[in-house]
Amino acid sequence: MAKDTSRPSVGLIESASRALVANQLVALAALGYLLALFPFNWCLHATVGQSGFTGPLNANLVIDIGEVAGYGVAIAWGLKRGQLPSGRTAAILFALLGLGSIVITLASQSSTALAAWAGDLALGAGYAAVFSFWLALVSRFSPKKMLIILAVGYLANLIDYPVITDVSREVGCFYAIMTAATSLLIYALVHHRLINSAQSPLFLEETARPYWPPLRLAAFCTVISLAYGFCTGSIGVGVSTVGLKIGFALPAIIILVGLLASYRSFSLSSVYWISCPFMILGLLSTFFLDVNAMLVKILVTTALSGAHFVAYLVVRVRGQELKRDPLFAYAALSLLMMALTVAGKTMEPAFAGSTAESVAIVALVLGVVLTYGLLISKAGDTRAVDVRSALSPESVRDRTLKLAQTNGLSERETSVYQLLIEDKSVTDIANDLFIAPSTVRAHVSRIYSKFGVHSRHELQQKIEE
């Protein structure tokens, strides 16, 4: 009797359909987030060759100044409010994206310097604030879902490149306005569902205070951003080149394939190690090796993109542990990375062709290695294992984290506890946390004592009650 080979495929389709239905809000948030990125990407392309600027002032610099203002708004909101703005309040900032697109389009026809500056400033400010608000909003999802949403947005930067380069300025401006408006509507809907309906797994205190990004994470992002700016300042990377688009998309592809295809075995450590070796290769290729410029662009941009994912996810996990809103930390870290990228681009010409340039490259390579080592070391709150354990199924993650807090586990004991209930051996836990097996046994003993159990089996039973 012939076997029915259609059932597995039908079952797969049905499973995918159920997953999509069950995650409608996630899919909607991913759409809103990627739409928010389109106006900025299109306008960056539209400002290439923008006239009306003199001296060191150029379109990219004016946009950067606007981004500083936008991140400043997000930082101030995070400090004062402790919560995300509603769709009605955020409409002003979304409107800046559309306004910037309109003014930049008009300025390209009139060649008026004042109009070009105004459009670039509005674009930068609107983008930075909207990006920060979207980032904080999608943090209300579980870490896994947040990663997927961010990865979809980064991947869309590559997919929409043909649209950005092939349409006229008028059509591109229309697309930018419509995507900004649609993104605002989706933001308002997702905000209402997550915030007002209390559907978020990110449990915050009633007076959720802001918090600073971990210092080790800030140091790592500082060096990576400075190195990226130094490299791009040397090879003259344009903001809309294919190499940059591919570089930003690569970590997103790794994350999407890893999380969607191999949920249980995927480790975020694969994203951690991308930034360090890729940036080192990029630095060496830029200044010491005869490597194709396109490949260099891909290397350094992949490193920066990987650092973005690491930074935002660590901030997200830290926010859940502290029960605090991550908006301030996101905006502050984004501002730091943007400012250091600009600083690297500005510094490079002063070192070009001199002995100091080689010294600067060696210092940057050592800085990348050192800060990367600090980031993954056993102390502190930015360990890869903590982020990896955060990617367990959200219902289990939330319940186990609540139990850890209820029973008074310390931060280190919580890390051991997360791996313990995954049925990992003492040796495996010691290797994952970079501590001695005897230290693991001591932590396990205290965990059993706080839970009032005497074995791993009893602990598992208590968790499942």
Coordinates of C-alpha atoms in Angstrom, one line a residue:
M1 CA 0.0 0.0 0.0
A2 CA 1.5 3.4 -1.0
K3 CA 2.4 5.7 1.7
D4 CA 0.7 9.1 2.0
T5 CA 3.5 11.5 1.6
S6 CA 1.3 14.6 1.6
R7 CA 0.6 14.5 5.3
P8 CA 4.0 15.7 6.6
S9 CA 3.9 18.7 4.4
V10 CA 0.3 19.4 5.3
G11 CA 1.1 19.1 8.9
L12 CA 4.0 21.5 8.5
I13 CA 1.8 24.0 6.8
E14 CA -0.9 23.7 9.5
S15 CA 1.7 24.1 12.2
A16 CA 3.1 27.2 10.5
S17 CA -0.4 28.6 10.1
R18 CA -1.2 28.0 13.8
A19 CA 2.1 29.6 14.8
L20 CA 1.3 32.7 12.7
V21 CA -2.2 33.0 14.1
A22 CA -0.9 32.6 17.6
N23 CA 1.7 35.3 17.0
Q24 CA -0.4 37.8 15.0
L25 CA 0.7 40.7 17.3
V26 CA 4.4 39.8 16.8
A27 CA 4.0 39.7 13.0
L28 CA 2.2 43.0 13.2
A29 CA 4.9 44.6 15.3
A30 CA 7.6 43.3 12.9
L31 CA 5.7 44.9 10.0
G32 CA 5.4 48.2 11.9
Y33 CA 9.1 48.2 12.9
L34 CA 10.4 47.5 9.4
L35 CA 8.1 50.2 7.9
A36 CA 9.5 52.7 10.3
L37 CA 13.0 52.1 8.9
F38 CA 12.0 52.7 5.3
P39 CA 11.7 56.5 5.3
F40 CA 15.1 56.9 6.9
N41 CA 16.8 54.5 4.4
W42 CA 15.1 56.1 1.4
C43 CA 16.0 59.7 2.6
L44 CA 19.7 58.7 3.1
H45 CA 19.8 57.6 -0.5
A46 CA 18.0 60.8 -1.6
T47 CA 20.5 63.0 0.2
V48 CA 23.5 61.6 -1.8
G49 CA 24.9 64.6 -3.7
Q50 CA 22.6 67.0 -1.8
S51 CA 23.7 70.6 -2.6
G52 CA 23.8 73.7 -0.5
F53 CA 26.5 72.5 2.0
T54 CA 29.9 74.2 2.4
G55 CA 33.1 73.3 4.3
P56 CA 33.0 70.2 6.6
L57 CA 29.2 70.4 6.8
N58 CA 27.4 67.7 4.8
A59 CA 24.1 65.9 4.7
N60 CA 25.2 63.0 6.8
L61 CA 26.6 65.3 9.5
V62 CA 23.3 67.3 9.7
I63 CA 21.3 64.0 9.9
D64 CA 23.6 62.9 12.7
I65 CA 22.9 66.2 14.6
G66 CA 19.2 65.5 14.2
E67 CA 19.7 62.0 15.5
V68 CA 21.4 63.4 18.6
A69 CA 18.3 65.5 19.2
G70 CA 16.0 62.5 18.6
Y71 CA 17.9 60.2 21.0
G72 CA 17.9 63.2 23.5
V73 CA 14.0 63.2 23.3
A74 CA 13.9 59.5 24.0
I75 CA 16.4 59.8 26.9
A76 CA 14.4 62.6 28.4
W77 CA 11.2 60.7 28.1
G78 CA 12.7 57.6 29.6
L79 CA 14.1 59.7 32.6
K80 CA 10.9 61.6 33.3
R81 CA 8.1 59.3 32.3
G82 CA 9.3 55.8 32.9
Q83 CA 6.9 54.5 30.3
L84 CA 6.4 54.6 26.5
P85 CA 4.4 57.3 24.9
S86 CA 1.1 56.4 23.4
G87 CA 0.4 56.5 19.7
R88 CA -1.1 59.9 20.0
T89 CA 2.0 61.4 21.7
A90 CA 4.4 59.5 19.4
A91 CA 2.6 60.9 16.3
I92 CA 4.6 64.1 16.5
L93 CA 7.8 62.2 16.1
F94 CA 6.5 59.9 13.4
A95 CA 5.4 63.0 11.6
L96 CA 9.0 64.3 11.6
L97 CA 9.9 61.3 9.4
G98 CA 7.3 62.2 6.9
L99 CA 8.1 65.9 7.1
G100 CA 11.8 65.2 6.6
S101 CA 11.0 63.2 3.5
I102 CA 8.9 66.0 2.0
V103 CA 11.4 68.7 2.7
I104 CA 14.3 66.6 1.4
T105 CA 12.4 66.0 -1.8
L106 CA 11.6 69.7 -2.2
A107 CA 15.2 70.7 -1.4
S108 CA 16.5 68.4 -4.1
Q109 CA 14.5 70.5 -6.6
S110 CA 15.2 74.0 -5.3
S111 CA 18.9 73.5 -4.1
T112 CA 18.1 75.6 -1.1
A113 CA 20.6 75.1 1.7
L114 CA 18.2 76.0 4.5
A115 CA 15.5 73.6 3.3
A116 CA 18.1 70.8 3.0
W117 CA 19.3 71.4 6.5
A118 CA 15.7 71.5 7.9
G119 CA 14.8 68.3 6.1
D120 CA 17.9 66.4 7.3
L121 CA 17.5 67.6 10.9
A122 CA 13.8 66.5 10.9
L123 CA 14.7 63.2 9.4
G124 CA 17.5 62.4 11.9
A125 CA 15.4 63.5 14.9
G126 CA 12.3 61.6 13.8
Y127 CA 14.2 58.5 13.0
A128 CA 16.2 58.3 16.3
A129 CA 13.1 58.9 18.5
V130 CA 10.9 56.5 16.6
F131 CA 13.6 53.8 16.5
S132 CA 14.0 54.1 20.3
F133 CA 10.3 53.9 21.0
W134 CA 9.8 50.9 18.7
L135 CA 12.8 49.2 20.3
A136 CA 11.3 49.7 23.8
L137 CA 7.9 48.6 22.6
V138 CA 9.0 45.3 21.1
S139 CA 10.9 44.7 24.4
R140 CA 7.5 43.9 25.8
F141 CA 7.6 40.7 23.9
S142 CA 9.7 37.7 25.0
P143 CA 13.4 38.0 24.2
K144 CA 13.0 35.4 21.4
K145 CA 10.2 37.3 19.7
M146 CA 12.0 40.6 20.1
L147 CA 15.0 39.2 18.4
I148 CA 12.9 38.0 15.5
I149 CA 11.2 41.4 15.1
L150 CA 14.6 43.2 15.1
A151 CA 16.1 40.7 12.7
V152 CA 13.2 41.1 10.2
G153 CA 13.8 44.9 10.3
Y154 CA 17.5 44.6 9.6
L155 CA 16.9 42.1 6.8
A156 CA 14.3 44.4 5.3
N157 CA 17.1 47.0 4.8
L158 CA 18.6 44.7 2.2
I159 CA 15.3 43.6 0.6
D160 CA 14.0 47.2 0.1
Y161 CA 17.3 48.4 -1.5
P162 CA 16.1 47.9 -5.1
V163 CA 13.0 50.0 -4.3
I164 CA 15.1 52.7 -2.8
T165 CA 17.4 53.0 -5.7
D166 CA 14.9 52.5 -8.6
V167 CA 12.0 54.8 -7.8
S168 CA 11.9 58.5 -8.5
R169 CA 12.2 61.0 -5.7
E170 CA 8.5 61.9 -5.9
V171 CA 7.4 58.2 -5.7
G172 CA 10.0 57.5 -3.0
C173 CA 8.7 60.4 -0.9
F174 CA 5.2 59.1 -1.2
Y175 CA 6.3 55.6 -0.1
A176 CA 8.2 57.2 2.9
I177 CA 5.1 59.2 4.0
M178 CA 2.8 56.2 3.7
T179 CA 5.2 53.8 5.5
A180 CA 5.7 56.3 8.4
A181 CA 1.9 56.8 8.7
T182 CA 1.2 53.0 8.6
S183 CA 4.0 52.4 11.1
L184 CA 2.4 54.9 13.5
L185 CA -1.0 53.2 13.3
I186 CA 0.6 49.8 14.0
Y187 CA 2.6 51.3 16.9
A188 CA -0.6 52.6 18.4
L189 CA -2.3 49.3 18.1
V190 CA 0.6 47.2 19.5
H191 CA 1.1 49.7 22.3
H192 CA -2.6 49.4 23.3
R193 CA -2.5 45.6 23.2
L194 CA 0.7 45.2 25.1
I195 CA 0.7 48.1 27.6
N196 CA -3.0 48.7 28.3
S197 CA -4.1 45.1 28.1
A198 CA -1.1 43.9 30.2
Q199 CA -0.2 41.2 27.7
S200 CA 3.6 41.8 28.0
P201 CA 5.9 39.3 29.6
L202 CA 8.2 42.1 30.6
F203 CA 7.0 42.8 34.2
L204 CA 7.8 46.3 35.4
E205 CA 7.5 48.0 38.7
E206 CA 4.7 50.5 39.0
T207 CA 7.3 53.3 39.2
A208 CA 9.7 51.7 36.7
R209 CA 12.9 53.8 37.0
P210 CA 15.4 54.0 34.1
Y211 CA 18.7 52.2 34.4
W212 CA 22.1 52.6 32.8
P213 CA 23.4 50.0 30.3
P214 CA 26.0 47.7 31.8
L215 CA 29.4 49.3 31.7
R216 CA 31.1 46.2 30.1
L217 CA 28.5 46.3 27.3
A218 CA 29.0 50.1 26.9
A219 CA 32.8 49.6 26.6
F220 CA 32.4 46.8 24.0
C221 CA 29.9 48.9 21.9
T222 CA 32.3 52.0 22.2
V223 CA 35.3 50.1 20.8
I224 CA 33.2 48.4 18.0
S225 CA 31.6 51.7 17.0
L226 CA 34.9 53.6 17.0
A227 CA 36.6 50.9 15.0
Y228 CA 33.7 50.8 12.5
G229 CA 33.9 54.6 12.0
F230 CA 37.7 54.5 11.6
C231 CA 37.4 51.8 8.9
T232 CA 34.6 53.5 7.0
G233 CA 36.3 56.8 7.2
S234 CA 39.3 55.3 5.4
I235 CA 37.4 53.4 2.7
G236 CA 34.7 56.0 2.2
V237 CA 31.7 53.7 2.7
G238 CA 28.4 55.3 1.6
V239 CA 25.3 54.8 3.6
S240 CA 23.3 53.1 0.9
T241 CA 25.9 50.7 -0.7
V242 CA 25.2 47.1 -1.2
G243 CA 28.1 46.1 1.0
L244 CA 26.5 47.9 4.0
K245 CA 23.1 46.4 3.3
I246 CA 24.6 42.9 3.2
G247 CA 26.6 43.4 6.3
F248 CA 23.6 44.6 8.4
A249 CA 21.5 41.7 7.1
L250 CA 24.0 38.8 7.8
P251 CA 23.5 38.7 11.6
A252 CA 19.8 39.0 11.1
I253 CA 19.8 36.0 8.8
I254 CA 21.8 34.0 11.3
I255 CA 19.3 34.9 14.1
L256 CA 16.2 34.2 12.0
V257 CA 17.5 30.8 10.7
G258 CA 18.8 29.8 14.2
L259 CA 15.6 30.7 16.1
L260 CA 13.1 29.6 13.6
A261 CA 14.8 26.4 12.4
S262 CA 16.6 25.2 15.5
Y263 CA 14.8 26.8 18.4
R264 CA 16.2 24.6 21.3
S265 CA 19.8 24.3 20.1
F266 CA 20.4 27.8 18.9
S267 CA 22.8 29.7 21.1
L268 CA 23.1 33.5 21.1
S269 CA 26.9 33.0 21.6
S270 CA 27.0 32.7 17.8
V271 CA 26.0 36.4 17.6
Y272 CA 28.5 37.3 20.3
W273 CA 31.5 35.9 18.4
I274 CA 30.5 37.6 15.1
S275 CA 31.4 41.1 16.2
C276 CA 34.9 40.4 17.5
P277 CA 36.6 38.4 14.7
F278 CA 34.7 40.3 11.9
M279 CA 35.8 43.7 13.2
I280 CA 39.4 42.5 13.6
L281 CA 39.4 41.2 10.1
G282 CA 37.9 44.4 8.9
L283 CA 40.5 46.6 10.6
L284 CA 43.4 44.5 9.3
S285 CA 41.9 44.3 5.8
T286 CA 41.3 48.0 5.6
F287 CA 44.9 49.1 6.5
F288 CA 47.3 46.2 6.1
L289 CA 45.8 43.7 3.6
D290 CA 44.9 44.1 -0.1
V291 CA 41.3 43.1 0.2
N292 CA 38.3 44.1 -2.0
A293 CA 36.6 47.2 -0.6
M294 CA 33.2 45.6 -0.9
L295 CA 34.3 42.7 1.3
V296 CA 35.7 45.1 3.9
K297 CA 32.4 46.9 4.0
I298 CA 30.6 43.6 4.6
L299 CA 33.1 42.6 7.4
V300 CA 32.9 45.8 9.5
T301 CA 29.2 46.3 9.0
T302 CA 28.5 42.7 10.0
A303 CA 30.5 43.3 13.2
L304 CA 28.6 46.5 14.0
S305 CA 25.2 44.9 13.3
G306 CA 26.1 41.9 15.5
A307 CA 27.0 44.4 18.3
H308 CA 23.6 46.0 17.9
F309 CA 21.8 42.7 18.5
V310 CA 24.0 41.8 21.5
A311 CA 23.5 45.3 23.0
Y312 CA 19.8 45.5 22.6
L313 CA 19.2 42.0 23.9
V314 CA 21.4 42.3 26.9
V315 CA 19.6 45.6 27.8
R316 CA 16.2 43.8 27.3
V317 CA 17.2 40.9 29.6
R318 CA 18.7 43.3 32.2
G319 CA 15.4 45.3 32.2
Q320 CA 13.4 42.2 32.9
E321 CA 15.8 41.2 35.8
L322 CA 15.5 44.7 37.3
K323 CA 11.8 45.2 36.5
R324 CA 12.6 48.5 34.9
D325 CA 11.8 50.2 31.6
P326 CA 14.6 49.9 29.0
L327 CA 13.8 53.0 26.9
F328 CA 16.4 55.2 28.6
A329 CA 19.1 52.5 28.3
Y330 CA 18.3 51.8 24.6
A331 CA 18.4 55.5 23.7
A332 CA 21.6 56.2 25.6
L333 CA 23.4 53.2 24.1
S334 CA 22.2 54.0 20.6
L335 CA 23.4 57.6 21.0
L336 CA 26.8 56.4 22.3
M337 CA 27.2 54.0 19.3
M338 CA 26.2 56.7 16.8
A339 CA 28.5 59.3 18.3
L340 CA 31.5 57.0 18.4
T341 CA 30.9 56.0 14.8
V342 CA 31.0 59.7 13.8
A343 CA 34.1 60.2 16.0
G344 CA 35.9 57.4 14.3
K345 CA 35.1 58.7 10.8
T346 CA 36.3 62.2 11.9
M347 CA 39.5 61.0 13.5
E348 CA 40.7 58.7 10.6
P349 CA 41.9 61.5 8.2
A350 CA 44.1 62.9 10.9
F351 CA 45.9 59.6 11.2
A352 CA 46.0 58.7 7.5
G353 CA 49.4 57.7 6.1
S354 CA 51.3 58.2 9.4
T355 CA 52.9 55.9 12.0
A356 CA 50.1 56.9 14.4
E357 CA 47.6 55.2 12.1
S358 CA 49.3 51.8 12.6
V359 CA 49.4 52.5 16.4
A360 CA 45.7 53.4 16.3
I361 CA 44.8 50.2 14.4
V362 CA 46.7 48.0 16.9
A363 CA 45.1 49.8 19.8
L364 CA 41.6 49.3 18.3
V365 CA 42.3 45.6 17.7
L366 CA 43.5 45.1 21.3
G367 CA 40.4 47.1 22.5
V368 CA 38.1 44.9 20.6
V369 CA 39.7 41.8 22.1
L370 CA 39.8 43.2 25.6
T371 CA 36.2 44.5 25.8
Y372 CA 34.9 41.3 24.1
G373 CA 36.7 39.3 26.8
L374 CA 35.2 41.4 29.5
L375 CA 31.8 41.1 28.0
I376 CA 31.8 37.3 28.1
S377 CA 33.7 36.9 31.3
K378 CA 32.2 35.2 34.3
A379 CA 31.5 38.3 36.3
G380 CA 28.9 41.0 35.6
D381 CA 25.5 40.8 34.1
T382 CA 26.2 40.5 30.4
R383 CA 27.2 36.8 30.1
A384 CA 26.2 35.0 26.9
V385 CA 24.7 32.2 29.0
D386 CA 22.2 34.6 30.7
V387 CA 21.0 35.8 27.3
R388 CA 20.8 32.3 26.0
S389 CA 18.8 31.1 28.9
A390 CA 16.4 34.0 28.3
L391 CA 15.5 32.5 24.9
S392 CA 13.8 29.5 26.5
P393 CA 10.0 29.3 25.8
E394 CA 8.5 32.4 27.3
S395 CA 6.0 30.7 29.5
V396 CA 8.7 28.6 31.1
R397 CA 11.1 31.5 31.2
D398 CA 8.7 33.8 33.0
R399 CA 7.6 31.2 35.5
T400 CA 11.1 30.0 36.4
L401 CA 12.3 33.6 36.7
K402 CA 9.4 34.4 39.0
L403 CA 10.1 31.4 41.2
A404 CA 13.8 32.4 41.4
Q405 CA 12.8 35.9 42.5
T406 CA 10.2 34.5 45.0
N407 CA 12.7 32.2 46.6
G408 CA 15.3 34.8 46.9
L409 CA 18.0 33.5 44.5
S410 CA 20.9 35.8 43.8
E411 CA 21.9 36.8 40.3
R412 CA 24.6 34.1 40.1
E413 CA 22.3 31.5 41.7
T414 CA 19.6 32.3 39.1
S415 CA 22.1 31.6 36.3
V416 CA 23.0 28.2 37.8
Y417 CA 19.3 27.5 38.4
Q418 CA 18.4 28.2 34.8
L419 CA 20.9 25.7 33.6
L420 CA 20.1 23.2 36.4
I421 CA 16.5 22.9 35.3
E422 CA 17.7 22.3 31.8
D423 CA 19.1 19.0 33.1
K424 CA 22.7 20.1 32.6
S425 CA 25.5 18.4 34.5
V426 CA 27.7 20.2 37.0
T427 CA 30.6 20.1 34.6
D428 CA 28.5 21.6 31.8
I429 CA 27.2 24.4 34.0
A430 CA 30.8 25.2 35.2
N431 CA 31.9 25.4 31.5
D432 CA 29.0 27.6 30.5
L433 CA 29.5 30.0 33.4
F434 CA 33.3 29.9 33.4
I435 CA 33.4 28.9 37.1
A436 CA 34.8 25.9 39.0
P437 CA 32.6 22.7 39.5
S438 CA 33.0 23.1 43.3
T439 CA 31.5 26.6 43.0
V440 CA 28.6 25.2 41.0
R441 CA 28.0 22.6 43.7
A442 CA 27.9 25.3 46.4
H443 CA 25.4 27.3 44.4
V444 CA 23.2 24.2 43.8
S445 CA 23.3 23.4 47.5
R446 CA 22.0 26.9 48.3
I447 CA 19.4 26.7 45.6
Y448 CA 18.1 23.4 47.1
S449 CA 18.0 25.0 50.5
K450 CA 16.1 28.1 49.4
F451 CA 13.5 25.9 47.5
G452 CA 13.2 23.5 50.4
V453 CA 14.2 20.5 48.3
H454 CA 17.0 17.9 48.4
S455 CA 17.5 16.9 44.8
R456 CA 17.2 18.0 41.2
H457 CA 14.2 15.8 40.8
E458 CA 12.4 17.4 43.8
L459 CA 13.3 20.8 42.4
Q460 CA 11.8 20.0 39.0
Q461 CA 8.6 18.7 40.7
K462 CA 8.3 21.9 42.7
I463 CA 8.7 24.0 39.6
E464 CA 6.0 22.0 37.8
E465 CA 3.5 22.3 40.6

